[in-house]
XYZ file of C-alpha atoms in Angstrom:
727
model
C 65.400 38.530 33.306
C 65.250 39.735 36.832
C 64.719 36.752 39.523
C 62.603 37.236 42.477
C 64.323 38.165 46.085
C 63.996 34.544 46.998
C 66.537 33.500 44.123
C 69.060 36.004 44.970
C 71.530 33.432 46.233
C 71.096 29.668 45.974
C 68.484 28.254 47.740
C 71.123 25.554 49.074
C 72.799 28.203 50.872
C 69.739 28.476 53.211
C 70.035 24.969 53.853
C 73.935 24.808 54.463
C 73.785 28.087 56.638
C 70.702 26.751 58.788
C 72.600 23.334 59.512
C 75.800 25.080 60.162
C 74.243 27.332 62.836
C 72.346 24.593 64.305
C 75.576 22.599 65.006
C 77.317 25.509 66.203
C 74.968 27.378 68.349
C 76.650 29.150 71.257
C 76.657 27.405 74.578
C 74.948 30.291 76.553
C 72.164 30.404 74.306
C 68.588 29.445 75.417
C 67.277 26.027 74.627
C 65.128 25.949 71.611
C 61.157 25.975 72.188
C 59.989 24.833 68.866
C 60.013 21.146 68.172
C 59.757 21.461 64.058
C 62.936 20.028 62.455
C 63.255 23.582 61.044
C 63.324 25.328 64.298
C 65.839 28.266 64.553
C 66.693 30.819 66.867
C 64.829 33.978 66.737
C 67.485 35.711 64.911
C 67.653 33.207 62.109
C 64.044 33.510 61.372
C 63.622 35.422 58.207
C 59.695 36.041 59.323
C 60.506 37.947 62.105
C 60.989 41.657 61.786
C 64.319 43.058 61.252
C 64.642 44.694 64.321
C 63.679 42.114 66.355
C 66.215 39.941 64.874
C 68.943 42.410 65.300
C 68.160 42.713 69.285
C 68.017 38.971 69.635
C 71.438 38.518 67.817
C 73.060 41.261 69.962
C 72.080 39.761 73.105
C 73.926 36.491 71.941
C 77.124 38.163 70.788
C 80.566 38.692 73.053
C 82.350 41.582 72.910
C 84.860 39.926 70.451
C 81.868 39.314 68.089
C 80.869 43.041 68.223
C 84.363 44.444 67.752
C 84.874 42.105 64.810
C 81.564 43.382 63.124
C 83.287 46.568 63.260
C 86.437 45.602 61.280
C 86.956 45.649 57.522
C 89.982 44.350 56.102
C 91.772 44.048 52.758
C 91.248 40.567 51.393
C 95.138 40.022 50.587
C 95.914 41.049 54.147
C 93.664 37.916 55.595
C 96.667 35.480 56.038
C 95.374 32.796 57.150
C 91.875 32.900 55.982
C 90.794 31.131 58.767
C 91.412 34.450 60.904
C 88.235 35.544 59.081
C 86.535 33.491 61.515
C 88.816 33.428 64.491
C 88.657 37.077 64.949
C 84.897 37.314 63.987
C 85.668 39.897 61.153
C 82.471 41.270 59.645
C 83.515 42.796 56.468
C 86.274 42.051 53.969
C 87.090 44.507 50.943
C 89.123 44.660 47.890
C 91.245 47.592 47.371
C 91.945 49.206 44.115
C 94.843 47.045 43.271
C 93.375 43.801 45.135
C 92.491 41.315 42.445
C 92.072 37.260 41.709
C 93.868 34.979 39.258
C 92.488 34.324 36.661
C 90.572 37.684 36.856
C 87.211 36.882 35.631
C 83.821 36.867 37.008
C 83.735 33.229 38.007
C 87.057 33.417 39.653
C 85.604 36.399 41.767
C 82.603 34.397 42.668
C 84.508 31.448 43.749
C 86.781 33.401 46.249
C 83.808 35.312 47.675
C 82.108 32.092 48.503
C 84.945 30.607 49.891
C 85.405 33.638 52.283
C 82.003 33.530 53.141
C 82.027 29.731 54.155
C 84.793 30.788 56.508
C 82.677 33.786 58.025
C 79.762 31.603 58.511
C 82.028 28.712 60.461
C 81.560 30.701 63.657
C 79.357 30.056 66.859
C 76.549 32.449 65.627
C 77.097 32.141 61.982
C 77.294 35.874 61.197
C 77.921 36.459 56.992
C 80.562 38.689 56.240
C 79.562 41.531 53.862
C 82.384 42.301 50.796
C 82.918 46.022 49.959
C 84.428 47.038 46.570
C 84.873 50.073 44.653
C 82.518 49.537 41.726
C 82.406 53.092 40.758
C 81.835 53.355 36.933
C 81.061 49.384 36.622
C 82.533 46.456 38.110
C 85.789 48.149 37.264
C 88.111 45.570 39.230
C 86.768 42.547 36.920
C 88.111 42.419 33.584
C 85.614 41.917 30.977
C 83.151 44.073 33.139
C 80.794 46.670 31.367
C 82.567 49.854 32.172
C 80.394 53.007 32.078
C 81.496 56.941 31.841
C 82.976 58.022 34.731
C 80.499 60.085 36.846
C 81.710 63.488 35.290
C 80.553 62.240 31.994
C 77.149 60.877 33.564
C 76.533 64.317 34.823
C 76.864 65.722 31.515
C 73.801 63.553 30.477
C 71.591 65.225 33.043
C 69.522 62.193 33.001
C 68.218 60.520 36.468
C 66.548 57.865 34.683
C 69.574 56.633 32.888
C 72.007 56.755 35.866
C 69.417 54.479 37.911
C 69.454 52.047 35.193
C 73.016 52.121 35.217
C 72.891 51.420 39.284
C 70.502 48.189 38.271
C 73.279 47.091 35.699
C 76.023 47.692 38.087
C 74.217 45.702 40.791
C 73.749 42.863 38.592
C 77.330 42.632 37.563
C 78.509 42.687 41.233
C 76.009 40.403 42.602
C 77.375 37.785 39.654
C 80.616 38.065 41.659
C 79.139 37.571 45.052
C 79.820 40.832 46.062
C 77.000 42.890 48.098
C 78.701 46.454 48.872
C 79.654 48.776 46.686
C 81.745 51.808 47.553
C 79.440 54.356 45.225
C 78.294 56.672 44.216
C 80.616 59.494 44.852
C 78.689 62.615 45.788
C 81.336 64.975 45.800
C 80.733 68.499 44.579
C 83.912 69.311 42.713
C 85.094 73.222 42.668
C 88.352 73.101 41.575
C 89.207 70.938 38.154
C 92.810 70.717 39.443
C 91.598 68.140 41.871
C 92.524 64.566 40.777
C 89.379 63.176 42.097
C 87.002 65.702 39.654
C 86.003 62.907 37.257
C 84.475 61.257 40.179
C 81.936 63.873 40.705
C 78.645 64.403 38.941
C 79.243 68.357 38.785
C 80.175 71.316 40.294
C 76.578 72.466 41.599
C 75.003 70.499 44.361
C 71.571 69.983 42.685
C 73.235 68.019 40.008
C 74.897 65.183 41.934
C 71.644 65.416 44.534
C 69.314 64.768 41.217
C 71.844 61.653 40.054
C 71.248 59.717 43.571
C 69.159 57.607 41.529
C 72.258 55.486 41.356
C 71.428 54.599 44.931
C 67.995 53.285 43.794
C 69.500 51.536 40.906
C 72.220 49.602 43.384
C 69.924 48.911 46.186
C 66.400 48.755 44.833
C 63.265 51.220 46.097
C 63.849 49.396 49.647
C 66.730 47.702 50.493
C 66.512 44.062 49.858
C 63.064 44.493 48.471
C 64.208 43.445 44.856
C 66.448 41.269 42.761
C 70.298 41.417 43.202
C 70.297 44.012 45.920
C 73.834 45.659 46.674
C 74.529 48.211 49.474
C 75.261 51.782 48.465
C 77.651 54.106 49.493
C 77.472 57.933 49.704
C 81.016 59.163 49.696
C 83.127 60.772 50.878
C 81.136 62.884 53.717
C 81.683 65.846 53.668
C 83.663 68.525 51.615
C 86.134 66.631 49.659
C 85.484 68.736 46.725
C 85.877 72.163 48.204
C 89.625 71.574 49.544
C 91.842 74.783 49.085
C 93.524 74.714 45.730
C 92.134 71.037 44.803
C 94.465 69.042 47.112
C 93.301 65.775 47.624
C 92.864 65.066 51.422
C 93.353 68.825 51.982
C 91.303 71.380 53.723
C 87.917 72.624 52.959
C 87.839 76.227 54.546
C 84.386 77.312 54.324
C 81.522 78.400 56.898
C 79.011 76.179 57.914
C 76.173 77.926 55.839
C 78.708 77.568 52.854
C 79.531 74.145 53.763
C 75.704 73.050 54.032
C 74.741 74.970 50.743
C 77.233 73.608 48.626
C 78.234 69.994 49.744
C 75.502 68.753 51.970
C 72.561 68.587 49.705
C 73.775 65.573 47.795
C 74.157 63.767 51.046
C 70.613 64.731 52.362
C 69.260 63.272 49.154
C 70.917 60.086 49.556
C 69.870 59.684 53.143
C 66.318 60.319 51.939
C 66.680 57.743 49.415
C 67.559 55.216 52.159
C 71.547 54.852 51.156
C 72.840 52.111 53.368
C 76.229 53.276 54.141
C 78.016 56.888 54.361
C 81.858 56.942 53.737
C 83.982 59.606 55.298
C 86.388 61.527 53.702
C 90.167 62.104 54.273
C 89.651 65.560 54.059
C 89.298 68.374 56.498
C 86.672 70.858 57.431
C 88.589 74.031 58.656
C 91.119 72.122 60.289
C 89.137 69.215 61.453
C 89.431 65.734 59.859
C 86.120 64.361 58.857
C 87.002 61.210 60.743
C 87.226 62.860 63.921
C 84.455 65.286 63.424
C 81.559 64.402 66.020
C 79.315 67.348 64.972
C 79.458 66.225 61.096
C 79.293 62.578 61.814
C 76.990 62.102 64.770
C 75.214 65.348 65.209
C 74.566 66.317 61.405
C 74.699 62.959 59.680
C 72.832 60.673 62.340
C 71.184 63.456 64.137
C 69.720 66.189 61.953
C 69.569 64.221 58.695
C 68.344 60.879 60.189
C 70.679 58.719 58.581
C 70.015 55.325 59.776
C 72.950 53.158 57.900
C 76.421 52.663 58.887
C 79.385 55.134 58.556
C 82.679 53.817 57.238
C 85.923 54.921 57.364
C 88.222 55.356 54.369
C 91.313 53.206 53.489
C 93.513 53.371 56.692
C 92.293 56.720 57.331
C 91.592 56.383 61.289
C 95.335 55.592 61.769
C 96.416 58.703 59.826
C 94.396 60.894 62.146
C 97.732 61.726 64.116
C 99.349 62.252 61.010
C 101.491 59.414 60.900
C 100.878 55.409 59.833
C 100.001 53.004 62.642
C 97.128 52.545 64.831
C 97.119 54.231 68.425
C 94.418 53.673 70.961
C 93.522 57.418 71.114
C 92.940 57.472 67.295
C 90.497 54.673 67.427
C 88.487 55.846 70.340
C 88.328 59.268 68.751
C 86.884 57.929 65.301
C 84.665 55.681 67.074
C 83.513 58.291 69.246
C 82.882 60.496 66.573
C 80.276 58.117 64.854
C 82.660 55.960 62.888
C 80.542 52.506 62.560
C 83.040 50.274 60.716
C 86.980 50.962 60.407
C 88.618 49.959 56.964
C 91.605 48.731 58.876
C 92.534 47.491 55.997
C 95.751 45.592 57.138
C 96.850 45.334 60.676
C 93.422 43.894 61.779
C 95.124 42.144 64.822
C 96.673 45.488 66.038
C 93.480 47.393 65.347
C 91.185 44.644 67.427
C 93.524 44.648 70.383
C 93.725 48.605 70.656
C 89.845 48.770 70.328
C 89.115 46.180 72.937
C 91.413 48.137 75.127
C 89.525 51.321 74.495
C 86.444 49.728 75.527
C 87.444 47.892 78.775
C 89.073 51.025 79.803
C 85.801 52.774 79.370
C 87.059 55.208 76.755
C 84.795 54.008 73.912
C 81.144 53.422 75.680
C 79.464 49.890 75.286
C 76.491 51.819 74.174
C 78.661 53.344 71.135
C 79.790 49.430 70.197
C 76.110 48.294 70.254
C 74.877 51.148 68.049
C 77.475 50.448 65.577
C 76.480 46.956 65.546
C 73.206 47.407 65.367
C 73.594 49.404 62.297
C 75.747 46.954 60.503
C 73.453 44.224 61.425
C 70.497 45.764 60.104
C 72.019 46.158 56.583
C 73.049 42.293 56.701
C 69.431 41.495 57.534
C 68.048 43.878 55.009
C 70.511 42.432 52.509
C 69.258 39.099 53.315
C 72.646 37.731 53.967
C 71.597 35.308 56.358
C 69.306 33.413 54.712
C 71.520 33.727 50.967
C 75.069 33.874 51.986
C 76.397 32.999 48.631
C 76.765 34.039 45.304
C 74.071 33.911 42.991
C 75.171 32.139 39.679
C 72.448 33.331 37.851
C 73.871 36.872 37.747
C 77.323 36.100 36.767
C 76.623 35.755 33.020
C 75.605 39.589 33.161
C 78.959 40.604 33.466
C 80.139 42.640 30.473
C 76.751 41.455 29.087
C 75.592 42.474 25.600
C 72.600 44.258 27.092
C 74.617 46.290 29.525
C 77.350 47.096 27.136
C 74.503 48.616 25.014
C 73.281 50.499 28.041
C 76.697 51.910 28.359
C 76.808 53.118 24.576
C 73.371 54.835 25.073
C 75.481 56.703 28.358
C 78.567 57.363 26.240
C 76.478 59.148 23.581
C 74.272 60.941 26.136
C 77.266 62.188 27.855
C 79.120 63.868 24.786
C 79.351 67.770 25.115
C 79.756 69.574 21.650
C 81.348 72.564 22.407
C 82.413 74.141 19.057
C 81.137 73.238 15.499
C 82.410 75.772 13.109
C 81.042 75.529 9.701
C 79.010 72.396 10.697
C 82.009 70.069 10.289
C 80.035 67.828 12.471
C 78.594 65.390 11.823
C 80.727 63.936 9.587
C 79.516 62.096 6.725
C 80.143 58.254 6.653
C 81.403 57.876 3.239
C 84.349 60.649 4.010
C 87.952 59.882 3.931
C 88.995 60.592 7.438
C 92.224 60.541 9.131
C 92.383 59.735 12.805
C 95.168 60.593 15.487
C 96.130 60.710 19.061
C 96.994 58.393 21.864
C 93.758 57.990 23.141
C 92.092 56.681 19.626
C 92.849 53.238 19.941
C 93.570 52.880 23.932
C 90.601 51.330 26.206
C 92.817 52.081 29.271
C 92.994 55.917 28.215
C 89.217 55.872 27.487
C 88.491 54.348 30.600
C 90.710 56.316 33.119
C 91.316 55.398 36.377
C 89.808 53.006 38.456
C 90.007 50.537 35.763
C 91.240 46.967 36.652
C 93.627 48.781 39.171
C 93.515 51.759 41.280
C 95.336 54.434 39.354
C 94.376 52.568 35.978
C 96.960 52.327 32.904
C 97.109 53.161 29.187
C 96.555 49.869 27.214
C 94.280 46.894 26.447
C 93.682 46.687 30.200
C 90.166 45.347 29.455
C 87.899 44.177 26.946
C 85.710 46.859 24.898
C 85.595 49.102 21.940
C 88.012 51.818 21.563
C 87.042 55.236 19.595
C 88.979 54.213 16.622
C 87.321 50.718 16.569
C 83.703 52.799 16.814
C 84.718 55.061 13.991
C 85.662 52.097 11.551
C 82.568 50.394 12.456
C 80.257 53.571 11.533
C 81.576 54.208 8.292
C 80.529 52.592 5.109
C 84.181 51.789 4.247
C 86.643 51.387 6.740
C 89.558 51.457 4.257
C 88.911 55.106 3.915
C 89.762 55.633 7.487
C 93.665 55.868 8.284
C 95.181 56.019 11.979
C 98.304 56.965 13.133
C 99.116 57.915 16.838
C 101.279 60.716 16.227
C 99.675 62.268 13.124
C 102.176 61.323 10.436
C 101.295 60.710 6.941
C 98.499 62.837 6.668
C 97.884 65.039 3.747
C 94.927 67.391 2.039
C 93.353 64.793 0.533
C 91.227 63.746 3.534
C 87.705 65.261 4.561
C 88.675 65.819 8.319
C 91.393 64.626 11.084
C 89.887 63.394 14.146
C 92.417 63.768 16.984
C 91.514 61.713 20.159
C 93.949 63.579 22.643
C 93.560 64.627 26.638
C 94.578 62.904 29.833
C 96.122 59.476 30.742
C 94.525 57.512 33.447
C 95.062 58.574 37.158
C 93.388 58.663 40.455
C 93.333 60.543 43.625
C 96.641 61.954 44.720
C 98.690 61.149 41.447
C 95.804 63.267 39.758
C 96.333 66.549 41.251
C 97.306 69.089 38.811
C 98.337 72.124 40.786
C 100.628 73.454 37.969
C 98.468 73.429 35.198
C 95.566 71.718 33.222
C 97.219 72.064 29.455
C 97.695 69.123 27.291
C 101.351 67.542 26.974
C 103.855 67.689 24.449
C 102.730 64.384 22.457
C 99.377 65.822 22.043
C 100.505 69.337 21.106
C 102.995 67.585 18.390
C 99.969 65.734 17.233
C 98.031 68.336 17.178
C 100.314 70.554 15.119
C 101.095 68.221 12.415
C 97.191 67.537 11.895
C 96.910 71.570 11.446
C 99.784 71.702 9.430
C 97.992 69.775 6.608
C 95.189 72.371 6.061
C 92.560 69.276 6.758
C 90.128 70.478 9.279
C 90.746 69.372 12.677
C 87.687 67.426 14.832
C 88.871 67.119 18.407
C 87.733 64.711 20.698
C 88.661 65.287 24.011
C 89.144 62.341 26.523
C 89.643 63.581 30.076
C 88.414 63.540 33.435
C 87.675 67.262 33.797
C 88.278 70.390 31.588
C 91.563 71.060 30.047
C 93.120 74.349 29.599
C 92.582 74.602 25.425
C 92.193 78.085 24.925
C 95.189 78.509 23.112
C 94.598 75.775 20.533
C 90.680 76.355 20.277
C 91.443 78.587 17.317
C 93.051 75.949 15.373
C 90.106 73.206 15.726
C 86.938 73.222 13.762
C 85.068 71.079 16.392
C 85.813 70.114 19.908
C 83.839 67.419 21.515
C 84.188 66.668 25.459
C 84.084 62.825 25.440
C 85.290 62.657 29.232
C 86.237 59.316 30.442
C 83.400 57.131 28.249
C 84.761 53.474 29.604
C 84.596 50.392 27.283
C 82.179 51.404 24.711
C 83.613 53.866 22.758
C 81.219 53.294 19.809
C 78.863 55.863 21.668
C 81.365 58.619 20.569
C 81.107 57.609 16.695
C 77.606 57.582 17.040
C 77.867 61.395 17.728
C 80.315 62.155 15.480
C 78.666 60.954 12.718
C 75.307 62.078 13.415
C 73.476 58.919 14.287
C 72.659 60.516 17.568
C 72.665 64.561 17.915
C 74.854 65.582 21.081
C 72.705 66.324 23.996
C 75.145 66.358 27.027
C 75.758 69.978 28.876
C 78.619 70.651 30.725
C 78.392 69.665 34.538
C 81.237 71.833 35.327
C 82.275 75.865 34.110
C 85.088 75.442 31.523
C 88.256 77.547 32.500
C 89.637 80.189 30.138
C 92.973 79.144 31.704
C 94.249 76.959 34.679
C 94.799 80.167 36.573
C 91.101 80.933 36.420
C 90.690 77.967 38.640
C 88.371 77.526 40.811
C 85.790 78.696 38.546
C 82.292 77.763 39.205
C 78.489 79.001 38.139
C 77.676 82.218 40.013
C 80.890 83.291 41.146
C 81.256 86.221 38.595
C 83.895 84.810 36.516
C 84.058 84.475 32.723
C 84.890 80.812 32.154
C 85.697 79.947 28.293
C 82.121 77.934 28.208
C 79.824 78.172 30.918
C 78.202 75.490 33.308
C 75.294 74.006 31.557
C 76.655 75.016 28.085
C 76.244 72.116 25.057
C 75.880 72.692 21.162
C 73.631 70.074 19.528
C 73.029 69.667 15.519
C 70.435 71.252 13.414
C 69.701 69.590 10.517
C 73.315 69.388 8.540
C 74.734 72.053 10.476
C 75.370 73.681 14.095
C 72.848 74.844 16.521
C 72.847 78.352 17.371
C 74.643 78.585 21.012
C 72.101 78.245 23.459
C 71.323 80.366 26.412
C 72.181 77.399 28.744
C 69.880 77.356 31.647
C 68.111 80.324 30.970
C 64.699 80.628 32.814
C 62.595 83.081 34.850
C 60.485 82.632 38.172
C 57.702 84.877 39.091
C 56.283 84.909 43.049
C 52.876 85.227 43.445
C 51.048 85.176 47.013
C 47.781 83.392 46.570
C 46.467 83.648 50.046
C 47.860 85.056 53.520
C 46.354 85.338 57.051
C 47.777 86.055 60.481
C 50.857 84.190 61.096
C 51.230 82.536 57.591
C 50.624 82.876 53.578
C 50.518 80.392 50.726
C 52.008 81.307 47.581
C 52.700 79.987 43.920
C 56.029 80.417 41.889
C 55.848 79.968 37.971
C 59.096 78.856 36.285
C 59.383 79.855 32.632
C 62.209 78.481 30.249
C 63.020 81.702 28.347
C 66.261 80.152 26.593
C 66.401 78.967 23.102
C 66.982 75.127 24.101
C 64.860 72.727 26.199
C 65.216 72.451 29.922
C 65.806 69.174 31.737
C 65.654 70.518 35.218
C 65.390 73.759 36.891
C 66.200 75.243 40.486
C 64.593 78.380 42.305
C 66.084 80.191 45.247
C 64.898 83.145 47.256
C 65.310 84.752 50.862
C 62.923 83.470 53.300
C 63.199 86.881 55.012
C 62.478 85.078 58.537
C 59.334 82.983 57.217
C 59.551 79.077 57.285
C 57.939 76.890 54.536
C 55.651 74.237 56.286
C 54.501 72.220 52.975
C 55.517 72.582 49.092
C 54.170 70.463 46.428
C 55.545 70.116 42.593
C 59.215 70.401 43.679
C 61.918 69.254 46.232
C 63.042 71.804 48.850
C 66.056 72.531 50.803
C 66.787 75.543 53.578
C 70.090 77.012 54.456
C 71.180 80.058 55.637
C 67.818 82.121 55.866
C 67.339 81.007 51.955
C 64.883 78.187 50.481
C 65.911 76.523 47.170
C 63.429 74.112 45.362
C 64.467 71.967 42.426
C 61.885 70.321 40.270
C 59.856 67.206 40.652
C 60.258 64.149 38.494
C 57.369 65.131 36.622
C 57.910 68.898 35.745
C 61.638 69.240 35.210
C 61.693 69.250 31.200
C 60.153 72.330 29.709
C 60.487 73.610 25.917
C 61.469 77.057 25.156
C 58.641 79.276 26.234
C 56.896 76.597 28.323
C 55.922 77.160 32.040
C 55.415 75.051 35.294
C 54.546 76.070 38.709
C 54.992 74.893 42.202
C 53.617 76.089 45.465
C 54.110 76.368 49.342
C 52.452 77.279 52.537
C 54.569 78.950 54.986
C 54.819 80.408 58.585
C 55.283 84.231 58.696
C 54.911 87.027 56.307
C 55.493 86.644 52.464
C 57.116 90.035 51.861
C 58.264 90.633 48.159
C 60.872 88.163 47.376
C 62.750 88.161 44.079
C 63.430 84.262 43.282
C 66.492 83.634 41.069
C 66.244 80.491 38.668
C 68.662 78.504 37.171
C 68.103 75.497 34.776
C 70.079 72.478 33.318
């Protein structure tokens, strides 16, 4: 049951905090004018508007207070812990391998509260904000619910489901005290060789833009306006999914028009949703690193898009601007002047603060820039309610790994499955059949969860609690004794109805996950598959991977291929589809290459992939559905009225495919006109073209069904030929 905002954190925390603040108010502060025992300073008054509270607090802060708010440090680098207060540090984080012992929700909450008490022991009592990469669930905590990685959620095409997942993650994160999530990743992955492809919802900008609902799930409709709000982070700004060759931290070589058309739309939608923070990318745009790019950060993000949250750097990214490790004053001033508000240091915070102070006193970083950064950071702290409720709300601690959240994750797993081949209707499998299961990922929770799972790069083995694919299969069948498992496929004979091979990738994260040399299966998987093929038993392949793999040569040997992505802890969602309890509904969020050499391959680039973007089969009765014409739709343009200097038009969208659409988008050349208002859709414009995607209520279209949107524009209508794409 959700609790009202007033109960997000214990009421006793307010009393403790207020008492501490009253005892330690700065000497320079004006005398209190109120005589009530409950009198507080203006910034401590929760009934005052947030901008007024921020202004009052800023007026009381020293330069050291302000520089500390702009500093984020790794928890394990904080030695001694008292430095948190001594240096007025505003934020703490846990990196990918930073943990607690024992690793459970209770210890995380205790750790958070201890750090927060230290942060509050300062003259102004400004609470810290604690950040963590909860990118597919609260993945640093053993026993937390782990959802499919973003590429799998992209396959669901379900914004409402993704919002529910964001809410569940917020509850589990809040249950450990933490109030800031470095998610969602809104990168548009354009080259599957990139090691972060699984962090992307998909290759087409409209798909990640539609799934920014995760932000609403984390923060609420308005930040702090509901129970257990957690600050969301749109990352990594901008273009990290478009680097040449899919190289992590590489260079995105695109024109500005291309950058805006492909990589900016998800961030624009995130800003519209009120995302609280934006994290910059390590990558460069045409040779200029994002952390040094004033145009992208200050002019475009904060200016043109109107982003009013704060910008945080990525891990140690600022001290790498000159290509070497270790901070310099020039790197710091470059980044802060470009628009970085908070620097993820994360270790050498004393040197960082000394250098930043020197840049300010020397006039190389204006005081106005420092004040702007602090205003942005403090605004979010006030909106989150940290000043009133700084400690863990233990009522949410029990939600970590709860049955309700695991059921939601199982739903997400089955909705993410993409059926790519089903020859002879081998799927769904009979629950009474004699089955052979093989493959190193069949009974490995670490493999099916992937990177960012109780560790940055993840690892194979029983790293956390959950249900493996094998356990899900055994739970689904009528007689578990008729299911035989051998990782390598040894012992199979012709007596089995089918062999299920669960193969694919082992865990990785960025850097180590880059695969410039190819995307093929490794020797163990190939050997296992060869043994199964030799038995003559129909082979059903469940591919556990963070991206499409090069399987063209092996595909003729398989009766069925199910892309399971990285499903997380609830492997029973895979068996739900294998046995037909739920028909597969997932659609490819990326184009599936014929060979690794075809990369990059993306929708609309003229290449012929093995399976196109949006492809996905389903079951029809006991057999396969005919391959759909994925995303097939047409758009018809009609001018409804015109006048000198303007016109009004209507566009009708029709599903001309054989399967339902869950969303559509229409684009056309504006011919010099400018759209001034639009209804029944969401508009973006770039490089002289308009793009409209469906509204929430009119995206679903059955075959043959139509819907429409309309707009008013300045200029002549002309005779545009709109292009329609469905999903």
